[in-house]
Short mmCIF file of C-alpha atoms and ligand atoms in Angstrom, two decimals:
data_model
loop_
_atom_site.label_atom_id
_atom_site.label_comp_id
_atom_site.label_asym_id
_atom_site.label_seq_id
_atom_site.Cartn_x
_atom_site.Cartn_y
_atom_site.Cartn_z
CA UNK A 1 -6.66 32.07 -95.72
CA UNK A 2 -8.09 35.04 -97.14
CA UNK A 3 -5.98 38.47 -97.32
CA UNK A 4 -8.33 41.33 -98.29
CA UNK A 5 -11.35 41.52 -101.08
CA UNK A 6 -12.40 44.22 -102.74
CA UNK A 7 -14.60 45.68 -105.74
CA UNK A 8 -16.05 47.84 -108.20
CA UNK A 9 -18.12 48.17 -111.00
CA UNK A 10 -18.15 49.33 -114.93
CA UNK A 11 -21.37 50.20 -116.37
CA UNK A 12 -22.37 46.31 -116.33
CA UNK A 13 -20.57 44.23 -114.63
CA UNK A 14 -19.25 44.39 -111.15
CA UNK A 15 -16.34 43.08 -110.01
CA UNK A 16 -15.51 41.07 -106.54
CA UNK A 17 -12.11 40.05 -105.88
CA UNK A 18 -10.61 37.93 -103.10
CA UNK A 19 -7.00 37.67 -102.60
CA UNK A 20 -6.40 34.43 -101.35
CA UNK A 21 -3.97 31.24 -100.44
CA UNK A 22 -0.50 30.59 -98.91
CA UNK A 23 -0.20 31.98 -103.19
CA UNK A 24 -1.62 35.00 -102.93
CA UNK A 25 -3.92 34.19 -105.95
CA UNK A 26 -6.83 36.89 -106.81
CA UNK A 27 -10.12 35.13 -107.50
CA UNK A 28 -12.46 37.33 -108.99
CA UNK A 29 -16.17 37.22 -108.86
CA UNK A 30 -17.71 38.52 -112.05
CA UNK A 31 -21.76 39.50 -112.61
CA UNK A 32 -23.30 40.58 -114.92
CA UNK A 33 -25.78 43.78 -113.34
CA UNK A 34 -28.71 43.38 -115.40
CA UNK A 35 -29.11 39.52 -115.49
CA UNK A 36 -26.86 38.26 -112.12
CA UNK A 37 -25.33 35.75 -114.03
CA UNK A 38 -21.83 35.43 -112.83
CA UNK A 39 -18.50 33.73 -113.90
CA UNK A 40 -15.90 32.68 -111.16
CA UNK A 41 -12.36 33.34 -112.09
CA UNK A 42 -9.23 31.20 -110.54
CA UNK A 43 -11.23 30.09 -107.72
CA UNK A 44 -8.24 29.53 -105.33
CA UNK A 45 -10.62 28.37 -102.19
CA UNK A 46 -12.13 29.94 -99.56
CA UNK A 47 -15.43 28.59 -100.63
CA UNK A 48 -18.00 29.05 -98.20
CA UNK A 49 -16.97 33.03 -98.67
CA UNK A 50 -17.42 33.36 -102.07
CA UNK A 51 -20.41 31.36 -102.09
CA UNK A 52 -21.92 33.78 -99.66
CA UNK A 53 -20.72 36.67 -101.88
CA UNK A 54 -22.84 35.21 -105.05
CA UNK A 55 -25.74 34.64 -103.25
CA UNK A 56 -25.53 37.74 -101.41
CA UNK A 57 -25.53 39.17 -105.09
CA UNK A 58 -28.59 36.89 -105.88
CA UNK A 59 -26.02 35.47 -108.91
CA UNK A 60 -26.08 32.72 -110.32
CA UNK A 61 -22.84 30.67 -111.81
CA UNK A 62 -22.80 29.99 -115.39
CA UNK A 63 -19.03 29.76 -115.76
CA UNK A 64 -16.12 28.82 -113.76
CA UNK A 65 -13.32 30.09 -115.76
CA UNK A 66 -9.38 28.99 -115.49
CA UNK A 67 -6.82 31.15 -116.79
CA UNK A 68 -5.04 28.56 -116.28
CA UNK A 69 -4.47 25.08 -114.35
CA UNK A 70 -1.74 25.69 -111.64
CA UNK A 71 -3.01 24.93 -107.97
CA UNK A 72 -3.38 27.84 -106.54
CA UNK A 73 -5.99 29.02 -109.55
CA UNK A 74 -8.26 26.28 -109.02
CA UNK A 75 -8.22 24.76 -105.38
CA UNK A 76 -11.91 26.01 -105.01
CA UNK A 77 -13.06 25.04 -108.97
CA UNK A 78 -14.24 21.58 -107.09
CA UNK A 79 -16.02 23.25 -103.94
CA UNK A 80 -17.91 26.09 -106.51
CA UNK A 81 -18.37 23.30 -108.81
CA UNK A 82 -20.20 21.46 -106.02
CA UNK A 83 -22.43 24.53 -104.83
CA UNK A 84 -23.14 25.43 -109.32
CA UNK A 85 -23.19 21.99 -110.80
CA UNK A 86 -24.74 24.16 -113.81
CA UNK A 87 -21.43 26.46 -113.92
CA UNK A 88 -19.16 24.89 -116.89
CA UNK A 89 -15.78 24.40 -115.95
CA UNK A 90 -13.96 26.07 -118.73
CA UNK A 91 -9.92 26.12 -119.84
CA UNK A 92 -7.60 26.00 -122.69
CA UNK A 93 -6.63 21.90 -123.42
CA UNK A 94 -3.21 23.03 -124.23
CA UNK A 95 -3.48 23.17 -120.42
CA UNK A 96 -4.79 19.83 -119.62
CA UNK A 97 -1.14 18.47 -119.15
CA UNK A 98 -0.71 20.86 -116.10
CA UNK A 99 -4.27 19.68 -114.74
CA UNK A 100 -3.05 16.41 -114.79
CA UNK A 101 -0.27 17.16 -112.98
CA UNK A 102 -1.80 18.78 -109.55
CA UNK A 103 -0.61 16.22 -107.48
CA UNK A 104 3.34 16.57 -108.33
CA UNK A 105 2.56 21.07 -108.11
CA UNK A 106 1.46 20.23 -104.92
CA UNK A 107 4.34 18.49 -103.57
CA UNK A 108 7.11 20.59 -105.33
CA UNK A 109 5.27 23.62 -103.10
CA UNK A 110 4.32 21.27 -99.67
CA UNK A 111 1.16 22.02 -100.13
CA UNK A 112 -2.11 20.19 -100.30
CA UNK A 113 -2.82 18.73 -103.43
CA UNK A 114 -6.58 18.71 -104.91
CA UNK A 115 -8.37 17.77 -108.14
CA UNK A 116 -9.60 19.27 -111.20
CA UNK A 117 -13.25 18.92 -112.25
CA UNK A 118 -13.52 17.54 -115.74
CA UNK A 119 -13.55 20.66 -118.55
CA UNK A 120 -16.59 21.12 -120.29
CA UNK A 121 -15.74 23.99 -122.31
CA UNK A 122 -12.64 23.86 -124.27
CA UNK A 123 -11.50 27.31 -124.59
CA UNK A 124 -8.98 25.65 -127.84
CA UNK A 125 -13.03 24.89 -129.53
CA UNK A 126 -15.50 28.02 -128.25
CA UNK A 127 -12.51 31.10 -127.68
CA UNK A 128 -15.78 33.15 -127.35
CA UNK A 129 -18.56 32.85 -125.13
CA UNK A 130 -21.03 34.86 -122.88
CA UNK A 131 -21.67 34.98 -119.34
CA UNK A 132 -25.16 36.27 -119.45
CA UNK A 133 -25.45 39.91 -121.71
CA UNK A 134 -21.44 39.96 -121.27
CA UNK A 135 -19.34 39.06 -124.06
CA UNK A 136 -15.75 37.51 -123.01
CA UNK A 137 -13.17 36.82 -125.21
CA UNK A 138 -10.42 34.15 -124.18
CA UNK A 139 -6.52 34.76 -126.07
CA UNK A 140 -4.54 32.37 -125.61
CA UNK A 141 -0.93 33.13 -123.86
CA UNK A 142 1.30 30.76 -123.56
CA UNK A 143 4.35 31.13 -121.38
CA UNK A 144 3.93 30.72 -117.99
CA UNK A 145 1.82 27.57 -118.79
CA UNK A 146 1.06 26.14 -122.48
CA UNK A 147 -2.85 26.48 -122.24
CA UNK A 148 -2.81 29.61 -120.17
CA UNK A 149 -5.73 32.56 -121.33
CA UNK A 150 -5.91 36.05 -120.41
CA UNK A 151 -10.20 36.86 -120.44
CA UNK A 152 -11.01 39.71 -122.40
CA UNK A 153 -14.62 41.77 -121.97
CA UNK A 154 -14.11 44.63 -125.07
CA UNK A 155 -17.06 45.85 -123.59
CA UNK A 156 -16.42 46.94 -120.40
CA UNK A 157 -12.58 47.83 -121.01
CA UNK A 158 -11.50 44.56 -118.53
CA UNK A 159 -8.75 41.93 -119.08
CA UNK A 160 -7.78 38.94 -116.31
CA UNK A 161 -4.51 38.22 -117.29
CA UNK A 162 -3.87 35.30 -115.45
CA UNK A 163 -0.44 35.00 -114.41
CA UNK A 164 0.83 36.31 -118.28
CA UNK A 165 0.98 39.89 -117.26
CA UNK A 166 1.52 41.41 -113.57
CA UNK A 167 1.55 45.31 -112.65
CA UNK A 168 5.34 45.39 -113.75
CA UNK A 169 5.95 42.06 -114.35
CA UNK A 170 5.09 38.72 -115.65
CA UNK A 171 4.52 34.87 -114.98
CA UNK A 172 7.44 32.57 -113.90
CA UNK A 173 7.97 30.86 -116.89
CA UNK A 174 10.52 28.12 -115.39
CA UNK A 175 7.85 25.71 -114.39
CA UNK A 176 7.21 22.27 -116.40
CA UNK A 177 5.97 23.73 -119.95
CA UNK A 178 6.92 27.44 -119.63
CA UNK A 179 8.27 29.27 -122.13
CA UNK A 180 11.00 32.82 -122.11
CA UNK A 181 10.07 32.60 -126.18
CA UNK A 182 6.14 31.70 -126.09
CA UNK A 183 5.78 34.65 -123.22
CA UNK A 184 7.30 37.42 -125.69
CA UNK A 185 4.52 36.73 -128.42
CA UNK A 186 2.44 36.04 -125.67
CA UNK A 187 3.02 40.27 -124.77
CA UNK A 188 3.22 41.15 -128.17
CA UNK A 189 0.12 39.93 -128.66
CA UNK A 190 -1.54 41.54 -125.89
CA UNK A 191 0.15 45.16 -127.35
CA UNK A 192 -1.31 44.53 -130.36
CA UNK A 193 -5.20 43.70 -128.93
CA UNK A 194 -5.46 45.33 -125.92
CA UNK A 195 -6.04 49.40 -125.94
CA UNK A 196 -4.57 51.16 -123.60
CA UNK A 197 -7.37 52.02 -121.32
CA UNK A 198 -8.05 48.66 -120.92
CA UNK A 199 -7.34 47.72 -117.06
CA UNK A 200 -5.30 44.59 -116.49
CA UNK A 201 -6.45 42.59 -113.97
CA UNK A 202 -3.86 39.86 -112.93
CA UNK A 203 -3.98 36.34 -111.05
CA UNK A 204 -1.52 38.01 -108.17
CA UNK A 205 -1.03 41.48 -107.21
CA UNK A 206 -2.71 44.95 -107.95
CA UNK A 207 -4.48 46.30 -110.67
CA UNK A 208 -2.85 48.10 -113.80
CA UNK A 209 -4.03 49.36 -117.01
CA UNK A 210 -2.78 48.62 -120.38
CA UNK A 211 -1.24 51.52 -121.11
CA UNK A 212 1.03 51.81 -118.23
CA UNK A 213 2.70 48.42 -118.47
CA UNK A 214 3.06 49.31 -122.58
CA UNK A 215 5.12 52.12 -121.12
CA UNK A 216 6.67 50.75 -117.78
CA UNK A 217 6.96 46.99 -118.03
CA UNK A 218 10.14 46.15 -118.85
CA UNK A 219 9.03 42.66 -120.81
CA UNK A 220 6.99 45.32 -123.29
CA UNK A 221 10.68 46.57 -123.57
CA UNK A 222 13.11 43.64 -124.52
CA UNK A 223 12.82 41.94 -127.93
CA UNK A 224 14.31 38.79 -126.66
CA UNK A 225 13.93 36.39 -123.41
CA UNK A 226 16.94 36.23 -121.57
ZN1 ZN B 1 0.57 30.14 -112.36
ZN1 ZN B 2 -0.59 31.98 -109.85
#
């Protein structure tokens, strides 16, 4: 089920994102303007759709990237895997323990389960990599999951943050190998990288910069996890 999509551009990239799932996960479709290489991010299904959208764009996939491996980020990595058997599925390991574990996410929700394509970039090995002329920077954030990444692109002033930081919030950090403690540095690290007119794009809900969760967020505001 797909809620709304949207996009926009910087100087060279643009931008496609499709809120998605019973989750309400944002996939994003990034590519790069000058070569059409694009990356999918979370690809939470709706597959035929955002197939259409990249060839629409005349892209083609060189990444599938995974901020990290809870269901409703990577329902579609199989399907876009399928249509780009070139694109590289790439994730943190540190994550591969919640790949593993789709089946029992699935049930503890009542929802369908699915599987994860084998990683072929380890995000622990090769933190930096390029999806055509675009350089992207993976930091890992642990937290809400102990392999999770937020995607940065210096660049073009962009950040995915995954489920680590929301417009005024954060990730649930109660699921199986979450972390109150990990999720602080996690934000700390993230003050100390990320300028403020960087804009935060998250795995659920709208769009937010940098600076304003530095100055409204209440987790950039309490030095220890209750
Ligand atoms: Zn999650
Ligand atoms: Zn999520």
């Amino acid at each position: 089920m797909l809620h709304y999509n949207d996009e926009f551009e910087t100087p060279n990239v643009k931008v496609m994102r499709y809120c998605m799932n019973s989750f309400g996960v944002n996939t994003y479709l990034l590519i790069s303007k000058k070569t059409k290489i694009a990356a999918v991010i979370d690809p939470g299904g709706e597959v035929p759709t955002l197939i259409d959208a990249l060839k629409s764009e005349g892209a083609k996939v060189s990444h599938i990237l995974i901020t990290h491996a809870h269901i409703d980020h990577v329902y579609g990595a199989e399907g876009i895997k399928q249509a780009f058997p070139e694109a590289r599925i790439t994730y943190h390991s540190k994550d591969q323990i919640v790949a593993d574990s789709l089946s029992d996410m699935a049930r503890m929700f009542g929802v369908p389960s699915c599987t994860m394509p084998a990683q072929e970039i380890d995000l622990a090995k090769d933190p930096e990599f390029s999806v055509g002329d675009i350089q992207l920077r993976s930091l890992l954030t642990p937290g809400h999951t102990p392999g999770g990444v937020c995607f940065y692109i210096p660049e073009e002033k962009l950040l995915f943050s995954g489920d680590t930081l929301f417009k005024n919030s954060v990730g649930r950090t109660d699921f199986e190998g979450g972390s109150g403690e990990e999720l602080m540095q996690s934000l700390k690290l993230l003050q100390e990288v990320i300028p403020d007119d960087v804009q935060v794009l998250p795995g659920h809900g709208k769009y937010t910069t940098m600076g304003i969760e530095k100055k409204t967020n209440f987790y950039f505001h309490v030095d220890r996890w209750r």
